[in-house]
PDB file of C-alpha atoms in Angstrom:
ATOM      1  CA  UNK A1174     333.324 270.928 167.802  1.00 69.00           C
ATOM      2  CA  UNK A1175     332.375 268.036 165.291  1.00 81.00           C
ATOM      3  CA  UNK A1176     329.374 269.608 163.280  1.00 92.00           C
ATOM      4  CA  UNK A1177     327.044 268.461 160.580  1.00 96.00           C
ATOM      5  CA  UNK A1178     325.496 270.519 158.169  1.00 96.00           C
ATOM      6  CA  UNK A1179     323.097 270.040 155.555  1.00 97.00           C
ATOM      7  CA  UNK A1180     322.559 273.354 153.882  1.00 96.00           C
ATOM      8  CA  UNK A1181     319.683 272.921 151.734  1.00 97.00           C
ATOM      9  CA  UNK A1182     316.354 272.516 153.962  1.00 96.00           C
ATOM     10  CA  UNK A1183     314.156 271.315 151.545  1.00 97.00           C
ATOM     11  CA  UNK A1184     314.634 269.963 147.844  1.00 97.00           C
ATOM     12  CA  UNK A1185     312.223 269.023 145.407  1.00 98.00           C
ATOM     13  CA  UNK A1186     312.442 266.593 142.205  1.00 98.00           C
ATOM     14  CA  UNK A1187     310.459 264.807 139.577  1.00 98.00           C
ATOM     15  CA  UNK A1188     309.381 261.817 139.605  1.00 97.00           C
ATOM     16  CA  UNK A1189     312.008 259.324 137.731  1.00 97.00           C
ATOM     17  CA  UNK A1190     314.810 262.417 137.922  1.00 98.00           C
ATOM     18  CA  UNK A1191     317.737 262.294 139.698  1.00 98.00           C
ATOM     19  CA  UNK A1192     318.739 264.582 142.808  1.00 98.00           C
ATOM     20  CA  UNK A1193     321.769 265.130 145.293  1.00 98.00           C
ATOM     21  CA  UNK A1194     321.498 266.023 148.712  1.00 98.00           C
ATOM     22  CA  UNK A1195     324.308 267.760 150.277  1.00 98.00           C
ATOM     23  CA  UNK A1196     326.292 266.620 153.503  1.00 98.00           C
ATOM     24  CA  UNK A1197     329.428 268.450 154.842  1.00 97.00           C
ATOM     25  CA  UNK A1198     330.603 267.951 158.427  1.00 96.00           C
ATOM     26  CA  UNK A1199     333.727 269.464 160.342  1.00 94.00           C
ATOM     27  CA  UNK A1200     336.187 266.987 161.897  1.00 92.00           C
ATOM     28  CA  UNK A1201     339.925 266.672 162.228  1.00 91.00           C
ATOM     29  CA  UNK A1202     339.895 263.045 162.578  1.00 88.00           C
ATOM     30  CA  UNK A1203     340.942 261.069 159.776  1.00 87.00           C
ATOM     31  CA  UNK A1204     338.933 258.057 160.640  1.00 88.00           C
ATOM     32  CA  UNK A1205     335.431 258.104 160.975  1.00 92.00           C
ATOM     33  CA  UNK A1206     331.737 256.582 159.618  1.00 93.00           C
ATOM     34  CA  UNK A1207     329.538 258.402 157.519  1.00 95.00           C
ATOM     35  CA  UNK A1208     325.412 257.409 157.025  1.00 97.00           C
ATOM     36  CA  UNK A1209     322.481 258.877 155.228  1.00 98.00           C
ATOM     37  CA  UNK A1210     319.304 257.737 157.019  1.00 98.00           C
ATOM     38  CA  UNK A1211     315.640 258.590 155.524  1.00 98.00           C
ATOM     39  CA  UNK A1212     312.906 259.986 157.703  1.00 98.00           C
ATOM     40  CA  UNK A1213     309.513 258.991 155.854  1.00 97.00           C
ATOM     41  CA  UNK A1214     306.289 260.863 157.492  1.00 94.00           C
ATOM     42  CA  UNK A1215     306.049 256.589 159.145  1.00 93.00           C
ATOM     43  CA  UNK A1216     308.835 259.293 161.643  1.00 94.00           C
ATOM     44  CA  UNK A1217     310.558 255.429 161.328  1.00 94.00           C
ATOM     45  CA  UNK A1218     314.490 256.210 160.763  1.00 97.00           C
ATOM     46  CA  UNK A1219     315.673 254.258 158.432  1.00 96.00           C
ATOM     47  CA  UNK A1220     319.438 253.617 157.059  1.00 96.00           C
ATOM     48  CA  UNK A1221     320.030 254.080 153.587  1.00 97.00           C
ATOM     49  CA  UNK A1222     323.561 253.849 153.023  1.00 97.00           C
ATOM     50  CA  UNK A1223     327.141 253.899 155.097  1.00 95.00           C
ATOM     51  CA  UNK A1224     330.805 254.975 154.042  1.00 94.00           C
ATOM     52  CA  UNK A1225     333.631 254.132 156.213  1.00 91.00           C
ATOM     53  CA  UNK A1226     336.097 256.931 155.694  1.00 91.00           C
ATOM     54  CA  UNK A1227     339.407 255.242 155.079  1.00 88.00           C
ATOM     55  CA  UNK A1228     337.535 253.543 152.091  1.00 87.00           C
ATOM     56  CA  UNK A1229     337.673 255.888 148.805  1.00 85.00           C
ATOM     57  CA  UNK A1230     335.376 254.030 146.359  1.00 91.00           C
ATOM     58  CA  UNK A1231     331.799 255.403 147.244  1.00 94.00           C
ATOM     59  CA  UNK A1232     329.167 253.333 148.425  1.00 93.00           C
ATOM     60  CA  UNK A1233     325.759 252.525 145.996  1.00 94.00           C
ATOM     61  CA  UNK A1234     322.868 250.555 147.588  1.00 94.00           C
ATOM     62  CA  UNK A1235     320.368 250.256 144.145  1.00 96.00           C
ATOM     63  CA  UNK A1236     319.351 253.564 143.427  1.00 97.00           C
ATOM     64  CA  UNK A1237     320.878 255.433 146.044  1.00 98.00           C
ATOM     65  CA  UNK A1238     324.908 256.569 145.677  1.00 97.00           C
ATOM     66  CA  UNK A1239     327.294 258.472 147.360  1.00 97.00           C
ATOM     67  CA  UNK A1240     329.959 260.926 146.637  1.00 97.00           C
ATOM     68  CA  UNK A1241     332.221 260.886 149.462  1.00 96.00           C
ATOM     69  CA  UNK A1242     335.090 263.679 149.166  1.00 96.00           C
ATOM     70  CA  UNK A1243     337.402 263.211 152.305  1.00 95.00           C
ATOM     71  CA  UNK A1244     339.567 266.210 151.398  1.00 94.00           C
ATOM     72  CA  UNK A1245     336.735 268.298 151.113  1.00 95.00           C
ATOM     73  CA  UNK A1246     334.753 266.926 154.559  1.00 96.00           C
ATOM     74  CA  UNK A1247     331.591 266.733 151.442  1.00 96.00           C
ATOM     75  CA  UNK A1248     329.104 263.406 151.435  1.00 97.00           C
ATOM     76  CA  UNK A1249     326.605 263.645 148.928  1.00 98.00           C
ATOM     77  CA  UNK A1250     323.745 261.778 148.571  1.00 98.00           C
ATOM     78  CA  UNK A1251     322.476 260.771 145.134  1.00 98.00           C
ATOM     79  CA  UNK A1252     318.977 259.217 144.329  1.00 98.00           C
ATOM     80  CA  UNK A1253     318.167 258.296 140.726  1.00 98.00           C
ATOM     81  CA  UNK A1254     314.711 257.486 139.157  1.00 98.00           C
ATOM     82  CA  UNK A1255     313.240 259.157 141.915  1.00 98.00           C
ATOM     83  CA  UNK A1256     310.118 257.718 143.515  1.00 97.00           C
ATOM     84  CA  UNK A1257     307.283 258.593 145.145  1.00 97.00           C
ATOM     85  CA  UNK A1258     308.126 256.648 148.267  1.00 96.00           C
ATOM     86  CA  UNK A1259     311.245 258.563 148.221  1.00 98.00           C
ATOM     87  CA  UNK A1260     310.031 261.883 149.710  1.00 98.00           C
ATOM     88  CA  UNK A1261     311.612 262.174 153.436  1.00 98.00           C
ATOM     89  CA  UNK A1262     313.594 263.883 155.539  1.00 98.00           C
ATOM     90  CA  UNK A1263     317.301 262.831 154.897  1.00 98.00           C
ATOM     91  CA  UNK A1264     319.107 263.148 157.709  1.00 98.00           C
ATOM     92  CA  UNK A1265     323.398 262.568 157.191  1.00 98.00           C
ATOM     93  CA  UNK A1266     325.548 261.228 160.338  1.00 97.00           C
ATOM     94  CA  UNK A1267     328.964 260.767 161.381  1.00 95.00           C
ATOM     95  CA  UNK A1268     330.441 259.150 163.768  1.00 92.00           C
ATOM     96  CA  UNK A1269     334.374 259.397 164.936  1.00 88.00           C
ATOM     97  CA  UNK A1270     336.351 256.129 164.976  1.00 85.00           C
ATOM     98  CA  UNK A1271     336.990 254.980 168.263  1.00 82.00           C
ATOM     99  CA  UNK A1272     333.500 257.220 169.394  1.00 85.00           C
ATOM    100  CA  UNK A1273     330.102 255.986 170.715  1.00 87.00           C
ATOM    101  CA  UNK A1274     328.375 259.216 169.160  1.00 90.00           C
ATOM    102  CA  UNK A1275     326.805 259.925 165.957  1.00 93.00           C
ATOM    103  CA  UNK A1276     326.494 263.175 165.417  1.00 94.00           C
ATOM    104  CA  UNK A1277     323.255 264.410 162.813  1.00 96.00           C
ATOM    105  CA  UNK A1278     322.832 267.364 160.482  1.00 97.00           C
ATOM    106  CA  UNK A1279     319.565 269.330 160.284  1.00 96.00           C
ATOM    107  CA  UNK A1280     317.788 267.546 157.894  1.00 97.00           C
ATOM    108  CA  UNK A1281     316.702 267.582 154.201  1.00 98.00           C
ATOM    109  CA  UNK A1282     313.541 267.609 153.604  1.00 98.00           C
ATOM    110  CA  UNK A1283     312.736 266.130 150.167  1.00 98.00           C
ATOM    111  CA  UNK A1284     309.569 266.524 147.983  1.00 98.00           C
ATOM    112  CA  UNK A1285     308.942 264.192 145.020  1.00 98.00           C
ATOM    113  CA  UNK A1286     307.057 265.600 141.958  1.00 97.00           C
ATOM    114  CA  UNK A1287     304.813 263.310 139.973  1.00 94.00           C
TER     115      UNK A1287
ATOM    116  CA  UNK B1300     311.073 240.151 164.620  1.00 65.00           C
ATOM    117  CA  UNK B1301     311.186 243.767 165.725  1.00 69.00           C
ATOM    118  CA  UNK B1302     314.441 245.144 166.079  1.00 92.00           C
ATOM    119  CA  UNK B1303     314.188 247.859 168.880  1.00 97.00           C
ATOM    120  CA  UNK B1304     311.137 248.306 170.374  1.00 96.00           C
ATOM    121  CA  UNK B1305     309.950 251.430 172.834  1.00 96.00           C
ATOM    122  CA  UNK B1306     306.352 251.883 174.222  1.00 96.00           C
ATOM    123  CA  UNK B1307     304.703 253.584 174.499  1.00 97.00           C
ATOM    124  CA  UNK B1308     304.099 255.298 170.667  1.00 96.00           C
ATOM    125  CA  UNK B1309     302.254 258.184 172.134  1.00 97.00           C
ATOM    126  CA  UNK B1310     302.163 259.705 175.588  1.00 97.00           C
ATOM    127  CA  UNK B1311     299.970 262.651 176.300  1.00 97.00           C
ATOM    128  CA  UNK B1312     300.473 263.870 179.858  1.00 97.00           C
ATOM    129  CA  UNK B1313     300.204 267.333 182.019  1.00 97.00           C
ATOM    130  CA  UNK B1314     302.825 269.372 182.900  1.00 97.00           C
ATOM    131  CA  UNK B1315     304.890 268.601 186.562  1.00 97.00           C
ATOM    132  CA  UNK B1316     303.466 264.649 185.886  1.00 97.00           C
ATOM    133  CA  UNK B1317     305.892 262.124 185.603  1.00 98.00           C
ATOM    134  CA  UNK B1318     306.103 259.280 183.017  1.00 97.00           C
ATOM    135  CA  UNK B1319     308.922 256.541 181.646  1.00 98.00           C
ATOM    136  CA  UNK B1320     309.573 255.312 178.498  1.00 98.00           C
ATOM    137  CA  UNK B1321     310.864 251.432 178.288  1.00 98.00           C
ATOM    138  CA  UNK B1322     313.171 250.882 175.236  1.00 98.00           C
ATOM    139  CA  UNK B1323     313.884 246.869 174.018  1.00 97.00           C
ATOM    140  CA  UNK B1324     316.475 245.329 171.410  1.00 97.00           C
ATOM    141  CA  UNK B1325     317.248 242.368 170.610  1.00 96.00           C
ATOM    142  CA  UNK B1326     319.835 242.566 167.746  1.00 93.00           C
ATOM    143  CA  UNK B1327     322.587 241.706 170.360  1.00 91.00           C
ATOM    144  CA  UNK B1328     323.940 245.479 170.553  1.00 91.00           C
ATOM    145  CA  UNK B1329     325.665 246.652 173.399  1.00 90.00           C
ATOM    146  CA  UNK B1330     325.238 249.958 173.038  1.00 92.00           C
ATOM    147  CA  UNK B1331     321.746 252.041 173.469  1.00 95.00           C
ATOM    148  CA  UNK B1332     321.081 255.322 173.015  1.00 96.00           C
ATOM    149  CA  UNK B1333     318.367 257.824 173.492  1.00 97.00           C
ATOM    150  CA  UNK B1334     317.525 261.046 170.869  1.00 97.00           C
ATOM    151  CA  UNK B1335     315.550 263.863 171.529  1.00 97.00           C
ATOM    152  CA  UNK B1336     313.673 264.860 167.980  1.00 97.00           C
ATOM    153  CA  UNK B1337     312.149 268.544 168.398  1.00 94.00           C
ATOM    154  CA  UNK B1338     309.545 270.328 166.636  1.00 93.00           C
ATOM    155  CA  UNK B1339     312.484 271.206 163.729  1.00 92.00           C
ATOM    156  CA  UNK B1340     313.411 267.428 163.405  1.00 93.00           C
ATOM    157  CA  UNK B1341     316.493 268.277 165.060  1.00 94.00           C
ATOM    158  CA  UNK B1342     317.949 264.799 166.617  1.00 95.00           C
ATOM    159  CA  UNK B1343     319.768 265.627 169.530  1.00 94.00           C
ATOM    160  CA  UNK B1344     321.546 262.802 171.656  1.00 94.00           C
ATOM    161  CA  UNK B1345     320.724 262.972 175.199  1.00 96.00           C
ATOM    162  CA  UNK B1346     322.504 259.463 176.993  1.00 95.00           C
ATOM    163  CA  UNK B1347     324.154 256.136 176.025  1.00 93.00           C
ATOM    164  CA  UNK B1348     325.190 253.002 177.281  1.00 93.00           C
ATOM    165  CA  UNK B1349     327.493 250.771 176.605  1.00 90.00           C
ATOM    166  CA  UNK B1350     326.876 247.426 178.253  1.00 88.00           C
ATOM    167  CA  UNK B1351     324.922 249.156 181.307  1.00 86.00           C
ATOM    168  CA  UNK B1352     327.556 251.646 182.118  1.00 91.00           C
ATOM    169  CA  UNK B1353     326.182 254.851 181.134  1.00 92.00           C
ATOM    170  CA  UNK B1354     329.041 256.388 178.455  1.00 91.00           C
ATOM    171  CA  UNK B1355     327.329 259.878 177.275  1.00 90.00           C
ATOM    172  CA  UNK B1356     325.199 262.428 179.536  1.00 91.00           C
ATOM    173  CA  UNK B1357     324.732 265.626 176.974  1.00 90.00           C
ATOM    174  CA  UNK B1358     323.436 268.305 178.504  1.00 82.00           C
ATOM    175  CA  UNK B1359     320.064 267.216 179.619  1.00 90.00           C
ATOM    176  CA  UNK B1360     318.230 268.442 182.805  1.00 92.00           C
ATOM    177  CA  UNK B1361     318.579 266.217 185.401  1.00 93.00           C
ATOM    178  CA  UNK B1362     314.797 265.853 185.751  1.00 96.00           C
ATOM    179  CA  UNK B1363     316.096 263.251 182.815  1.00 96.00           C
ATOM    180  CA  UNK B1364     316.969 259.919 184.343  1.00 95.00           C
ATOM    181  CA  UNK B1365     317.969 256.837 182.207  1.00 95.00           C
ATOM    182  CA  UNK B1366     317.987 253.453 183.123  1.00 94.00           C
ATOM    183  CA  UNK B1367     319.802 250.078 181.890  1.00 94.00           C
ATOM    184  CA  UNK B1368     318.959 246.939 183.348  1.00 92.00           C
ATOM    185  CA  UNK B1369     320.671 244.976 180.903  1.00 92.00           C
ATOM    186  CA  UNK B1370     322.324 245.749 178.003  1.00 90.00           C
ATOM    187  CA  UNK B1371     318.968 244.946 176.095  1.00 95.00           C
ATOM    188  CA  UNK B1372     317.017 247.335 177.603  1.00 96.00           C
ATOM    189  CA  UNK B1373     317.405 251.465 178.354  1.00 97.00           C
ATOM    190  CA  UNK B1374     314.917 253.279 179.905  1.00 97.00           C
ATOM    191  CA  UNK B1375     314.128 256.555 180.087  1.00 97.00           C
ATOM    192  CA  UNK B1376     312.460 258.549 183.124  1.00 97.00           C
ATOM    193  CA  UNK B1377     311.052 262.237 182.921  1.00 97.00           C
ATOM    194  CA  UNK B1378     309.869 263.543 185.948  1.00 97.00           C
ATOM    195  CA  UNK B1379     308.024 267.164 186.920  1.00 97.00           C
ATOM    196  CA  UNK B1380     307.414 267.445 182.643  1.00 97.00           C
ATOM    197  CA  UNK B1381     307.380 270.606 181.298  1.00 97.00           C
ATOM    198  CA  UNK B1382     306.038 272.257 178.062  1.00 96.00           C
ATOM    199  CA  UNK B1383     309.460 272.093 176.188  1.00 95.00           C
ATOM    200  CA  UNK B1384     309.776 268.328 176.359  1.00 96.00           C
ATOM    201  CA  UNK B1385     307.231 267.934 173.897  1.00 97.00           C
ATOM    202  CA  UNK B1386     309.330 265.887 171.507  1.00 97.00           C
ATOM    203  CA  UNK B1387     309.710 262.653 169.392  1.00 98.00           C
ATOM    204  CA  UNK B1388     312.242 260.559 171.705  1.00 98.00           C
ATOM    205  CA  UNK B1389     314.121 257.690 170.141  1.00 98.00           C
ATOM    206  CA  UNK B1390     315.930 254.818 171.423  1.00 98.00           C
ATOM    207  CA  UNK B1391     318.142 253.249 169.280  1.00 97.00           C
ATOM    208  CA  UNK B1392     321.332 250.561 168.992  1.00 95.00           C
ATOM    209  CA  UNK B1393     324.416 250.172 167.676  1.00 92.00           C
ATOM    210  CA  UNK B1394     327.304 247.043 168.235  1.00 84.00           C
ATOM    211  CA  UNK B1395     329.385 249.790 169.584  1.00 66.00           C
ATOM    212  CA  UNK B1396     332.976 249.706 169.393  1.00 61.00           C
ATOM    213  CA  UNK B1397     334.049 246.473 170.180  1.00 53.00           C
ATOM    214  CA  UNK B1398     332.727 245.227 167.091  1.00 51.00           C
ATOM    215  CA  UNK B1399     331.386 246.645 163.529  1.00 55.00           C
ATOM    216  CA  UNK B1400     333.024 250.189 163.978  1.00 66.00           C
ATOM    217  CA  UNK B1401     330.800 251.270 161.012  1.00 74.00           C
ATOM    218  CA  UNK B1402     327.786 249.866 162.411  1.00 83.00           C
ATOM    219  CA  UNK B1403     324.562 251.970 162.396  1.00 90.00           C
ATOM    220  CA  UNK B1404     322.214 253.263 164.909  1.00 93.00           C
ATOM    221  CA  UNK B1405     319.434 250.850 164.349  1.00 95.00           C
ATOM    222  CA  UNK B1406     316.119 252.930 165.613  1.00 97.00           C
ATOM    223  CA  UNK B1407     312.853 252.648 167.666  1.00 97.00           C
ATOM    224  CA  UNK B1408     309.497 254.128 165.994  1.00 95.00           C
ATOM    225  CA  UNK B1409     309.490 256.742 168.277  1.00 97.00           C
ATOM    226  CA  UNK B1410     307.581 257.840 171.201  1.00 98.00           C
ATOM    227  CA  UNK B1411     306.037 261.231 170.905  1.00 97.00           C
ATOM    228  CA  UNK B1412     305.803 263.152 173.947  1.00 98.00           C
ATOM    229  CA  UNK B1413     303.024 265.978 174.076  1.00 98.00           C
ATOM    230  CA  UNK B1414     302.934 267.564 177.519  1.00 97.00           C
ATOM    231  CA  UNK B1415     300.051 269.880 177.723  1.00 97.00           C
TER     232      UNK B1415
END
């Protein structure tokens, strides 16, 4: 069975610090779509940032970065200069080429110190 | 301007009652989709269409019945509610696979279900 899993349930940072959420999912298809989407207590699901899988150079949206290893099934989330507004649940999907269904991990939930 | 739209945002009801859920886009998508979100912020998928034809049925009790009019709208029926279905339901988008294979689930705000 495809599975996500995010392994740490709750992280915390400082304000203007960096952090990196973890993402690894179990699939034995070599095509497939990868997203980070942000939960903020609004419970409005919001995208933050997409890698397709067949592309290696990792996807940045301003402050928030990726590191996509394919051989290692890993998709990390990185947020620099943390904000306040950052703090969220971070949910990662995938979703098989070819597929309908995104599949979600558990959820990080992330604190922001100021 | 809103993207996808479901009413109602809250919906407090009694158990064995029955109550819908009406779910809107209009991004163009032709595929819909409804999540269960639990008390754990788990997000489960529980149905999806793909221009009306339903195209995923996890295993959901069948006092679940979803409903596509068009392909802008998916609706979703609970009848005799029960304790347990107390949950944050989402509908949400996506352009499918006939176009944009890395497109995104674009979401609803939620409709959160307390059955007391």
């Amino acid at each position: 069975a495809q599975t996500v899993t995010q392994s740490q349930p709750e992280m915390s940072v400082q304000e203007a610090e960096t952090v990196t959420l973890s993402c690894t999912y179990d699939t034995s298809e070599s095509d497939y779509y990868l997203f980070w989407y942000k939960q903020p207590p609004s419970r409005q699901m919001i995208l933050v940032i997409r890698q397709e899988a067949y592309k290696q150079q990792n996807a940045t949206e301003n402050r928030f970065s990726v590191n996509f290893q394919k051989a290692a099934k890993s998709f990390s989330l990185k947020i620099s200069d943390s904000q306040l507004g950052d703090a969220a649940m971070y949910f990662c999907a995938y979703r098989p080429h070819g597929t309908y269904k995104y599949i979600f991990g558990t959820g990080t939930r992330l604190k922001v110190l100021a | 301007d809103t993207a996808v739209s479901q009413t109602p945002k809250y919906l407090v009801t009694q158990m064995g009652n029955d109550k819908s859920i009406k779910c809107e886009q209009n991004l163009g998508h032709d595929t819909m989709y409804w999540y269960k979100q639990d008390s754990k912020k788990f997000l489960k998928i529980m149905f999806s269409y793909n221009n009306k034809e339903l195209i995923i049925n996890e295993t959901v009790p069948n006092r679940f019945s979803p409903k596509s009019p068009d392909k802008a709208h998916l609706n979703l029926h609970i009848n005799s509610l029960e304790l347990g279905d107390s949950a944050v339901y989402f509908c949400a988008s996506s352009q499918g696979r006939t176009r944009g294979e890395n497109s995104p689930l674009h979401f609803g705000n939620g409709t959160r279900l307390t059955v007391t």
